[in-house]
XYZ file of C-alpha atoms in Angstrom:
683
model
C -12.708 39.064 -50.682
C -13.300 39.563 -54.522
C -14.516 37.419 -57.374
C -13.458 38.105 -60.872
C -13.918 35.663 -63.801
C -10.750 34.860 -65.699
C -12.500 34.679 -69.133
C -9.361 34.017 -71.139
C -8.551 30.976 -68.866
C -11.995 29.678 -69.245
C -11.561 29.342 -73.004
C -8.622 27.021 -72.164
C -10.869 25.107 -69.717
C -13.539 24.345 -72.382
C -11.998 20.919 -72.936
C -11.830 19.896 -69.164
C -14.591 17.311 -69.514
C -13.725 16.020 -72.992
C -12.318 12.652 -73.303
C -10.868 10.756 -76.362
C -11.750 7.144 -76.843
C -10.371 6.672 -80.390
C -6.689 7.618 -80.133
C -3.971 6.506 -77.705
C -2.483 9.955 -77.696
C -4.645 12.764 -76.478
C -5.067 15.775 -78.909
C -2.689 18.546 -78.221
C -5.531 21.162 -77.728
C -7.066 19.260 -74.824
C -6.049 20.339 -71.350
C -5.404 17.204 -69.270
C -5.337 16.442 -65.611
C -1.656 16.362 -65.571
C -1.663 19.912 -66.758
C -4.330 21.309 -64.422
C -3.227 19.491 -61.326
C 0.416 19.982 -61.569
C 0.572 23.469 -60.209
C -1.353 26.203 -58.381
C -1.558 28.117 -61.634
C -3.266 25.105 -63.254
C -5.657 24.879 -60.330
C -6.408 28.484 -60.707
C -7.838 27.663 -64.061
C -9.940 24.841 -62.706
C -11.267 26.939 -59.889
C -12.008 29.836 -62.307
C -14.199 27.559 -64.342
C -16.153 26.612 -61.221
C -16.515 30.133 -60.027
C -17.836 31.298 -63.326
C -20.810 28.948 -62.697
C -21.209 29.527 -58.871
C -24.916 30.310 -57.862
C -24.079 33.848 -56.774
C -27.100 36.235 -56.673
C -25.532 39.391 -58.062
C -25.932 41.811 -61.005
C -26.127 38.760 -63.368
C -28.935 37.140 -61.395
C -32.692 37.339 -61.968
C -35.308 35.946 -59.740
C -37.407 34.988 -62.622
C -34.712 33.580 -64.942
C -32.263 32.498 -62.215
C -28.525 32.385 -62.923
C -26.558 33.355 -66.052
C -29.578 33.725 -68.408
C -29.275 37.520 -68.810
C -25.997 38.315 -70.511
C -26.131 41.918 -69.247
C -28.088 41.075 -66.097
C -28.736 43.776 -63.504
C -32.452 43.147 -63.232
C -32.539 45.463 -60.241
C -31.365 43.427 -57.221
C -35.017 42.978 -56.704
C -35.897 42.039 -53.126
C -39.686 41.991 -53.223
C -39.660 45.618 -52.308
C -39.857 47.281 -55.735
C -42.054 47.671 -58.806
C -41.091 48.562 -62.332
C -40.144 47.217 -65.648
C -37.377 44.923 -64.188
C -38.853 44.511 -60.726
C -41.815 42.847 -59.023
C -42.321 39.657 -60.842
C -40.287 37.761 -58.068
C -43.076 38.647 -55.653
C -45.645 36.558 -57.686
C -46.216 32.868 -58.294
C -45.851 33.759 -62.155
C -42.471 35.186 -61.483
C -41.191 32.141 -59.735
C -42.726 29.609 -62.177
C -39.970 29.945 -64.810
C -37.243 28.804 -62.474
C -36.410 25.462 -63.667
C -33.270 26.629 -65.580
C -30.916 26.152 -62.782
C -31.416 22.503 -62.246
C -29.131 21.246 -65.041
C -26.357 23.765 -64.466
C -26.373 22.905 -60.731
C -25.427 19.292 -61.423
C -22.688 20.322 -63.890
C -21.068 22.320 -61.262
C -21.528 19.556 -58.680
C -19.656 17.223 -61.063
C -16.730 19.740 -61.321
C -16.526 19.932 -57.533
C -16.727 16.071 -56.996
C -14.243 15.599 -59.854
C -11.751 17.967 -57.956
C -12.296 15.991 -54.803
C -11.597 12.613 -56.473
C -8.747 13.739 -58.713
C -6.545 16.013 -56.735
C -5.376 13.303 -54.204
C -3.472 11.680 -57.204
C -1.492 14.869 -57.534
C -1.100 15.763 -53.873
C 2.739 15.829 -54.084
C 2.600 18.829 -56.396
C 1.334 21.088 -53.643
C 2.211 22.188 -50.079
C -0.073 20.799 -47.484
C -1.764 24.086 -46.967
C -2.416 24.615 -50.681
C -3.677 21.076 -51.074
C -6.073 21.567 -48.172
C -7.326 24.752 -49.569
C -8.153 23.213 -53.010
C -10.087 20.491 -51.096
C -11.871 23.128 -49.183
C -12.712 24.982 -52.407
C -14.441 21.737 -53.708
C -16.604 21.420 -50.507
C -17.323 25.157 -50.591
C -18.632 24.836 -54.103
C -20.631 21.798 -53.380
C -22.140 23.434 -50.266
C -23.118 26.581 -52.261
C -24.855 24.497 -54.946
C -26.761 22.313 -52.511
C -27.733 25.421 -50.617
C -29.101 27.057 -53.649
C -31.049 24.032 -54.573
C -32.324 23.313 -51.073
C -33.894 26.697 -50.639
C -35.616 26.382 -53.976
C -36.648 22.692 -54.127
C -36.354 21.175 -50.666
C -35.034 17.604 -50.743
C -32.479 16.977 -53.598
C -30.613 14.188 -55.165
C -27.389 14.257 -53.198
C -24.663 13.576 -55.825
C -21.532 13.150 -53.882
C -19.240 11.601 -56.470
C -18.678 11.751 -60.214
C -21.240 9.578 -61.939
C -19.385 7.575 -64.529
C -21.066 6.433 -67.828
C -20.752 4.223 -69.735
C -18.591 2.449 -67.005
C -21.895 2.127 -65.019
C -25.368 1.302 -66.501
C -27.662 4.223 -66.644
C -29.968 2.766 -64.010
C -27.179 2.520 -61.570
C -26.686 6.340 -61.960
C -30.181 7.233 -61.002
C -30.223 8.983 -57.655
C -33.517 9.854 -56.073
C -34.329 12.928 -54.125
C -33.311 12.734 -50.422
C -35.390 14.229 -47.683
C -35.235 17.941 -47.160
C -33.622 17.442 -43.707
C -30.948 15.103 -45.168
C -30.382 17.880 -47.773
C -29.840 20.638 -45.258
C -27.606 18.273 -43.256
C -25.444 17.786 -46.368
C -25.217 21.594 -46.850
C -24.028 21.896 -43.243
C -21.488 19.001 -43.551
C -19.971 20.466 -46.713
C -19.721 23.955 -45.276
C -17.992 22.415 -42.188
C -15.485 20.565 -44.405
C -14.729 23.756 -46.420
C -14.250 25.708 -43.222
C -11.840 22.978 -41.927
C -9.785 23.090 -45.003
C -9.822 26.655 -46.481
C -7.044 29.047 -45.683
C -7.868 31.954 -43.384
C -6.845 34.397 -46.109
C -7.678 33.795 -49.874
C -4.602 32.840 -51.844
C -5.954 34.683 -54.886
C -8.643 37.312 -55.548
C -11.817 35.536 -56.361
C -11.210 32.460 -54.201
C -12.928 31.704 -50.869
C -11.438 31.407 -47.518
C -12.511 30.175 -44.115
C -14.419 33.282 -43.203
C -16.290 33.479 -46.502
C -17.403 29.890 -45.853
C -18.393 30.769 -42.236
C -20.511 33.643 -43.645
C -22.355 31.610 -46.106
C -22.716 28.764 -43.621
C -24.418 31.168 -41.199
C -26.846 32.346 -43.901
C -27.654 28.814 -44.957
C -28.249 27.487 -41.486
C -30.553 30.455 -40.623
C -32.544 29.542 -43.713
C -32.659 25.875 -42.643
C -33.593 26.632 -39.028
C -36.431 28.988 -40.233
C -37.864 26.286 -42.569
C -37.556 23.597 -39.907
C -39.597 25.835 -37.549
C -41.995 27.699 -39.734
C -42.791 25.603 -42.764
C -46.318 24.157 -42.507
C -46.361 21.993 -45.553
C -44.820 18.650 -46.178
C -45.164 15.781 -48.594
C -43.861 12.632 -50.106
C -42.814 11.778 -53.561
C -44.962 9.420 -55.441
C -42.101 7.389 -56.942
C -39.991 6.983 -53.817
C -42.207 7.816 -50.836
C -39.497 10.031 -49.408
C -40.406 13.314 -47.674
C -39.041 15.494 -50.252
C -40.401 18.836 -48.907
C -40.915 19.717 -45.213
C -39.567 18.117 -41.993
C -40.823 15.224 -40.029
C -42.964 16.774 -37.251
C -41.097 14.495 -34.849
C -37.638 15.968 -35.650
C -38.502 19.425 -36.880
C -38.028 21.252 -33.529
C -34.726 19.538 -32.781
C -33.525 20.266 -36.384
C -34.504 23.948 -36.041
C -32.590 24.344 -32.854
C -29.543 22.642 -34.275
C -29.427 24.813 -37.493
C -30.022 28.098 -35.550
C -27.138 27.128 -33.281
C -24.897 26.403 -36.204
C -25.849 29.734 -37.749
C -25.135 31.511 -34.426
C -21.759 29.852 -33.938
C -20.567 30.562 -37.402
C -21.447 34.169 -37.171
C -19.999 34.557 -33.790
C -16.730 32.970 -34.961
C -16.407 35.706 -37.575
C -17.268 38.406 -35.089
C -14.631 37.183 -32.669
C -11.999 37.026 -35.313
C -11.735 40.793 -35.455
C -11.078 40.568 -39.226
C -14.090 42.672 -40.226
C -15.999 45.599 -38.918
C -18.925 47.916 -39.995
C -17.908 50.531 -42.608
C -17.419 53.929 -41.013
C -14.778 55.672 -43.085
C -16.808 58.866 -43.461
C -19.235 58.318 -40.535
C -19.501 60.980 -37.952
C -21.805 61.110 -34.988
C -24.615 63.729 -35.434
C -23.565 64.413 -39.095
C -26.428 63.207 -41.166
C -24.797 64.101 -44.390
C -21.675 62.155 -43.429
C -23.722 59.205 -42.418
C -25.484 59.298 -45.793
C -22.227 59.431 -47.691
C -20.637 56.754 -45.705
C -23.427 54.328 -46.579
C -23.235 55.313 -50.238
C -19.448 54.758 -50.368
C -19.386 51.433 -48.643
C -20.919 49.621 -51.582
C -18.165 50.628 -54.064
C -15.073 50.675 -51.704
C -13.169 47.537 -52.502
C -10.951 48.107 -49.390
C -13.861 48.495 -47.002
C -13.470 46.496 -43.690
C -17.158 45.269 -43.984
C -16.481 43.311 -47.213
C -16.311 39.524 -46.669
C -17.077 38.470 -50.204
C -17.599 40.581 -53.316
C -18.046 39.998 -56.993
C -15.913 42.320 -59.144
C -16.668 43.511 -62.702
C -14.491 45.092 -65.286
C -15.206 46.646 -68.630
C -15.075 45.486 -71.347
C -14.833 41.783 -70.710
C -17.068 41.560 -67.654
C -19.283 44.520 -67.121
C -23.025 44.809 -66.255
C -25.845 47.346 -67.099
C -27.150 48.284 -63.624
C -26.811 52.050 -64.122
C -28.323 51.945 -67.643
C -31.414 50.033 -66.478
C -32.032 51.933 -63.145
C -30.936 55.433 -63.265
C -33.584 58.187 -62.833
C -35.253 58.968 -66.196
C -33.825 62.505 -66.473
C -30.290 60.893 -66.483
C -31.167 58.140 -68.933
C -28.319 56.891 -71.037
C -28.208 56.141 -74.712
C -29.816 52.785 -74.419
C -33.092 54.314 -73.555
C -33.742 52.606 -70.250
C -34.305 53.893 -66.779
C -36.056 53.454 -63.354
C -36.448 49.788 -63.842
C -36.386 49.303 -59.899
C -38.844 51.573 -58.147
C -38.884 50.991 -54.371
C -42.422 50.872 -52.876
C -43.809 53.070 -50.291
C -44.339 49.924 -48.163
C -40.477 49.549 -47.931
C -39.874 53.227 -47.344
C -42.178 53.240 -44.443
C -39.848 50.764 -42.596
C -37.464 53.678 -41.915
C -37.343 55.993 -38.914
C -37.826 59.675 -39.056
C -41.003 59.817 -41.117
C -44.127 61.157 -39.601
C -46.624 58.279 -39.457
C -50.230 57.427 -38.529
C -50.910 55.207 -35.617
C -51.036 52.156 -38.093
C -47.469 52.869 -39.217
C -48.380 54.366 -42.533
C -46.939 57.704 -43.641
C -48.806 60.686 -42.708
C -50.148 62.783 -45.575
C -53.363 64.294 -44.208
C -53.946 66.593 -41.103
C -56.487 65.967 -38.462
C -59.199 67.584 -40.498
C -58.685 65.277 -43.451
C -56.810 68.048 -45.514
C -53.428 67.443 -47.193
C -50.365 68.356 -45.241
C -48.462 71.028 -47.126
C -44.702 71.222 -47.460
C -42.460 74.189 -48.521
C -40.164 71.804 -50.343
C -40.935 68.420 -51.902
C -38.074 66.912 -49.703
C -39.424 68.281 -46.458
C -41.606 65.081 -45.804
C -38.268 63.206 -45.505
C -36.259 65.945 -43.712
C -35.832 63.767 -40.496
C -35.675 60.323 -42.104
C -32.613 58.226 -41.133
C -29.708 58.730 -43.663
C -29.752 55.064 -44.539
C -32.959 55.475 -46.556
C -31.423 58.327 -48.591
C -28.433 56.112 -49.390
C -30.784 53.338 -50.733
C -33.669 55.278 -52.316
C -33.933 58.479 -54.407
C -37.048 60.284 -53.221
C -38.584 63.239 -54.896
C -36.397 66.302 -55.021
C -33.250 64.757 -53.761
C -29.956 65.369 -55.601
C -28.161 62.543 -57.511
C -25.135 63.278 -59.806
C -25.495 67.008 -59.113
C -29.088 67.198 -60.293
C -32.308 67.558 -58.403
C -34.398 64.542 -59.375
C -37.696 65.831 -60.411
C -40.461 63.478 -59.504
C -44.101 64.768 -59.525
C -47.480 63.072 -60.137
C -49.111 66.398 -61.173
C -49.864 69.986 -60.753
C -52.884 71.229 -58.798
C -54.292 74.641 -59.570
C -57.376 74.617 -57.492
C -58.446 76.685 -54.455
C -56.401 76.362 -51.288
C -58.141 78.866 -48.942
C -59.752 76.074 -46.896
C -56.999 73.643 -47.306
C -56.833 70.982 -50.053
C -59.256 68.003 -49.939
C -58.246 64.518 -51.034
C -57.816 64.422 -54.891
C -59.240 60.873 -55.075
C -62.930 61.808 -55.483
C -65.082 60.714 -58.236
C -68.618 62.048 -58.669
C -68.087 63.825 -55.317
C -67.364 60.530 -53.446
C -63.937 59.952 -51.801
C -62.571 56.571 -52.680
C -59.296 55.620 -51.133
C -60.435 51.995 -50.685
C -60.267 51.317 -54.410
C -63.650 49.764 -54.749
C -63.066 50.427 -58.356
C -59.925 51.023 -60.518
C -59.444 54.721 -60.164
C -56.684 56.698 -61.687
C -55.983 60.387 -61.544
C -57.391 60.900 -65.021
C -60.802 59.852 -63.689
C -60.919 62.117 -60.548
C -63.079 65.201 -60.358
C -60.161 67.709 -60.124
C -58.932 66.463 -63.468
C -62.308 66.429 -65.135
C -63.533 69.585 -63.541
C -66.550 67.771 -62.160
C -68.177 67.542 -58.664
C -66.969 70.482 -56.552
C -64.738 71.687 -59.277
C -66.093 74.198 -61.861
C -63.197 73.649 -64.148
C -59.975 71.595 -64.586
C -57.744 71.873 -61.560
C -55.298 68.964 -61.985
C -52.651 68.601 -64.614
C -50.966 65.303 -65.424
C -48.469 63.568 -67.655
C -50.391 60.721 -69.193
C -47.237 58.910 -70.521
C -43.538 59.375 -71.101
C -43.860 61.597 -74.062
C -47.141 63.555 -73.481
C -46.996 66.061 -70.678
C -49.655 68.529 -69.567
C -47.994 71.922 -68.449
C -48.838 74.904 -66.362
C -47.433 78.405 -66.799
C -46.598 79.723 -63.215
C -47.028 83.459 -62.287
C -43.338 84.065 -62.891
C -43.742 82.820 -66.385
C -42.016 79.344 -65.798
C -43.627 76.525 -67.635
C -43.871 73.512 -65.337
C -44.094 70.023 -66.551
C -46.767 68.067 -64.674
C -44.523 65.010 -63.882
C -41.038 66.690 -63.750
C -38.314 65.092 -65.597
C -38.431 61.696 -63.956
C -42.136 60.749 -63.691
C -44.106 58.880 -62.744
C -46.010 58.024 -65.834
C -48.745 55.279 -65.787
C -48.089 53.988 -69.204
C -44.313 54.388 -69.473
C -42.276 51.915 -67.456
C -39.152 53.989 -67.601
C -40.082 56.416 -64.881
C -40.595 56.529 -61.058
C -43.957 54.642 -61.015
C -43.928 54.456 -57.241
C -42.688 57.976 -56.659
C -39.132 56.682 -55.934
C -36.197 55.252 -57.746
C -33.333 53.179 -56.547
C -30.021 54.648 -55.454
C -28.343 51.663 -53.921
C -25.752 50.142 -56.245
C -25.821 53.090 -58.636
C -22.400 54.438 -59.557
C -22.477 58.271 -58.656
C -19.297 58.826 -60.603
C -20.043 57.156 -63.814
C -19.829 59.660 -66.661
C -23.156 60.301 -68.471
C -21.653 59.121 -71.821
C -21.016 55.692 -70.111
C -24.639 55.058 -68.831
C -25.048 52.265 -71.219
C -25.690 48.519 -71.292
C -22.570 46.353 -70.352
C -20.667 49.383 -69.230
C -21.031 49.447 -65.397
C -18.177 48.168 -63.299
C -19.249 48.575 -59.642
C -18.851 45.513 -57.532
C -21.620 43.451 -55.888
C -21.251 42.805 -52.176
C -22.338 39.132 -51.701
C -21.456 38.778 -48.024
C -20.723 41.637 -45.648
C -20.236 42.045 -41.849
C -23.601 43.630 -41.280
C -25.291 40.597 -42.322
C -23.134 38.494 -40.073
C -24.241 40.726 -37.141
C -27.906 40.300 -38.075
C -27.563 36.460 -38.536
C -26.100 36.270 -34.935
C -28.955 38.439 -33.669
C -31.704 36.505 -35.374
C -30.194 33.108 -34.559
C -29.693 34.031 -30.958
C -33.208 35.418 -30.528
C -34.567 32.217 -31.934
C -32.517 30.081 -29.629
C -33.539 32.235 -26.633
C -37.219 31.691 -27.640
C -36.505 27.998 -27.826
C -35.089 27.851 -24.336
C -31.534 26.974 -25.461
C -28.546 28.028 -23.257
C -26.123 30.465 -24.777
C -22.476 29.380 -25.272
C -20.113 30.118 -22.321
C -19.463 33.902 -22.096
C -22.435 34.717 -24.419
C -25.775 36.147 -23.757
C -28.119 35.791 -26.732
C -30.086 39.020 -26.172
C -26.981 41.129 -25.423
C -25.270 39.908 -28.481
C -28.554 40.658 -30.539
C -28.762 44.111 -28.911
C -25.124 45.113 -29.608
C -25.517 43.969 -33.223
C -28.649 45.892 -33.886
C -27.441 48.831 -31.843
C -24.328 49.228 -33.920
C -26.151 48.893 -37.191
C -28.741 51.468 -36.266
C -26.108 53.913 -34.968
C -24.095 53.544 -38.293
C -27.547 54.052 -40.268
C -28.526 57.276 -38.316
C -31.692 55.463 -37.146
C -33.467 55.968 -33.771
C -31.318 54.082 -31.065
C -32.620 51.203 -29.081
C -33.235 51.991 -25.426
C -32.023 48.629 -23.804
C -31.373 44.964 -24.619
C -34.650 44.143 -23.128
C -36.332 45.485 -26.339
C -34.953 42.435 -28.221
C -36.164 39.774 -25.854
C -39.247 37.669 -26.772
C -41.356 37.563 -29.876
C -41.441 41.369 -30.040
C -37.627 41.447 -29.985
C -37.560 38.983 -32.877
C -39.631 41.158 -34.894
C -37.367 44.085 -34.405
C -34.480 42.048 -35.562
C -36.427 40.898 -38.608
C -37.355 44.582 -39.463
C -33.739 45.668 -39.091
C -32.733 43.020 -41.587
C -35.303 44.227 -43.991
C -33.981 47.830 -43.856
C -30.330 47.140 -43.793
C -30.124 44.324 -46.349
C -32.661 45.821 -48.826
C -31.829 45.199 -52.444
C -29.096 42.741 -51.768
C -31.195 39.638 -52.679
C -31.609 38.879 -49.041
C -35.038 40.140 -48.059
C -37.112 38.197 -50.486
C -35.487 35.000 -49.278
C -36.045 36.147 -45.683
C -39.736 36.435 -45.975
C -39.802 33.128 -47.889
C -37.844 31.321 -45.253
C -40.001 32.907 -42.502
C -43.011 31.501 -44.464
C -44.765 34.850 -44.239
C -44.842 36.063 -47.766
C -48.135 34.378 -48.624
C -49.950 35.152 -45.306
C -48.836 38.540 -43.873
C -51.290 41.263 -44.472
C -50.209 43.816 -46.876
C -52.424 46.818 -47.198
C -55.357 44.688 -46.162
C -54.642 41.729 -48.391
C -52.406 38.657 -48.401
C -50.504 37.390 -51.322
C -52.515 34.110 -51.251
C -55.360 36.334 -52.350
C -53.475 38.858 -54.275
C -51.938 41.920 -52.600
C -51.326 45.490 -53.707
C -48.202 47.530 -53.056
C -48.262 51.235 -52.387
C -46.689 54.366 -53.845
C -46.222 58.014 -52.761
C -47.195 60.610 -55.255
C -46.051 64.315 -54.900
C -48.258 67.238 -56.296
C -47.366 70.884 -56.550
C -50.013 73.465 -55.623
C -49.587 76.595 -57.632
C -51.695 78.709 -55.324
C -50.137 77.605 -52.105
C -46.722 77.380 -53.643
C -46.237 74.174 -51.646
C -46.212 70.398 -52.119
C -48.626 67.679 -50.926
C -48.630 63.886 -51.280
C -51.008 60.994 -52.013
C -50.102 57.627 -50.467
C -52.027 55.118 -52.390
C -51.954 51.676 -54.283
C -49.485 52.027 -57.169
C -51.521 53.097 -60.185
C -51.012 50.098 -62.328
C -53.209 48.197 -59.906
C -51.270 44.980 -60.323
C -51.890 42.463 -57.625
C -49.145 40.057 -56.557
C -50.117 36.573 -55.734
C -48.064 33.681 -54.161
C -49.580 30.593 -52.411
C -48.001 28.577 -49.579
C -47.319 25.618 -51.841
C -45.125 27.949 -54.132
C -42.388 28.257 -51.548
C -41.148 25.165 -53.279
C -40.325 25.463 -56.972
C -41.556 22.822 -59.303
C -39.017 20.289 -60.523
C -38.466 20.745 -64.209
C -40.998 18.563 -65.895
C -38.681 16.850 -68.254
C -36.429 15.722 -65.263
C -39.367 14.080 -63.693
C -40.709 12.506 -66.875
C -37.501 10.834 -67.848
C -36.436 9.494 -64.425
C -37.832 6.501 -62.539
C -36.678 8.067 -59.260
C -37.026 11.910 -59.510
C -40.293 13.068 -57.906
C -42.186 16.045 -58.584
C -43.201 18.287 -55.697
C -46.241 16.946 -53.926
C -49.399 18.486 -55.099
C -47.867 19.696 -58.412
């Protein structure tokens, strides 16, 4: 299913909400109801207007600025797993604090949906029964999407279910207070169900929804609602209305959670049983890691893929984006001068199978004697990693667009006869705990201090200044390679990685420009449906709920995760028993984080699980301020091998988010001007 904005039609639609009070005859340049509601082509114009304002999180979405505010968009599909010029702020309280912009636009779109519901019955005779019902379903789908977008940000919302008419009604009669969070999620559920009941099974036009699209988003929304009902620990009442605007009543929360998880499970299973979708395997081959990698690269640009449930299309010149321009590796930088805006963290990379790890799950870079592990090629540390990682992340030395992507932190020229000791020493003292802010320019090897009688480390201090070393064969080697990282230039691989997912491998270099990319964004795909069913089923099993007839919650979860891991080239599960209990739920969650990375899913997941503020991240929580980690490669001239440092990312930025900030603040002007709109408790 595809979404494409019909911009030329939207121009016509600009007068949709205009009325004329002074003339008996409407102006000829105003599109009237009788024009829009007289035919399916007229309704296509109306729906195109609505879809142009739909709260889809795609290339035009920014976690900090929300919807529609970046004309070029493409901030990096940041999921709370990346750092860089365009990524990272969504992981902080500061990044979420500017989010009030969507409030007004949400209610504008609600008005369009409600107006469609109220107006089209007058013109029912113009349509077949199936077409009429579909347009009704589109209105409910739109309303569900808006209420879902609002509920997961704000909790309880004013449930505007009809067109508010002014001046026919006095202003005070149009004031609608916030409902409870539970009532809001119940409205989301009701609207999705009405959409599903009315929408056609196949979209009548590219860009429109259908029954299975609505089922997919319903499954996602109800998984969110069930998680909040179960895991949210904060609640509060509005001062103006004394309504529980955030959180669930403790007396009903458990029942609500089970209800929502069951709705999520049933919606996902209906899609699965329909047989209309399947995991993308066009180039997949068992045991062929290169084929598995290429298969996962291709599935995000193949418009005909069987995994696509709902996608957003882009087309140059009217509707393009700038993702490639902003996020391509530095050495392939286009004419706009941007690159590497989205740099995956080592914390994300460590989720994947096939990397040698320490007992605590961190990547292994030292041997048992505390010396660096040495690798013949810079890619060897990832030679056994599951192909899915390579399809999502460009790591040092891998090939993109026919070029080896050069990512080094520096060149080491010191002695290697007894192995290489950790570089992070200052005044002879090893400091990997960061009791102070240590950068490589401060270490003994760089300064020629401590055990070093002279300079033994060469670096690239920024994007334009590079120290070099001349090798024995006469080759002059740049300390950081062609793509970074540089600590003072945010257009390079500051974590040691850059993003591959969503980049167009076939885009000509001359077109790596802003507003030039055309690749689609997959808003809903079958892998997410499988994972929704797996997680909802695992939650229901933990709650002691019986499975529907013919189903076994854990077997369904096992088959879903098994198939996704097989397609990804990951280590297979041994049995369904692995997914039983709390430990099994953690496996399902981790699989979501791997599979759905950089699709605007992961950050919402850790927020709905209510773990973002409290889970330990490298010894810290985000309530206190946490650091993310990077993997920095070095080349040893004497050993002719590579070694790696795994450490906090060098900018030393801490990411903070408190439990209270799971709920966005209501825009202050909305609260101040309304006698019934409450600010979030405690704000």
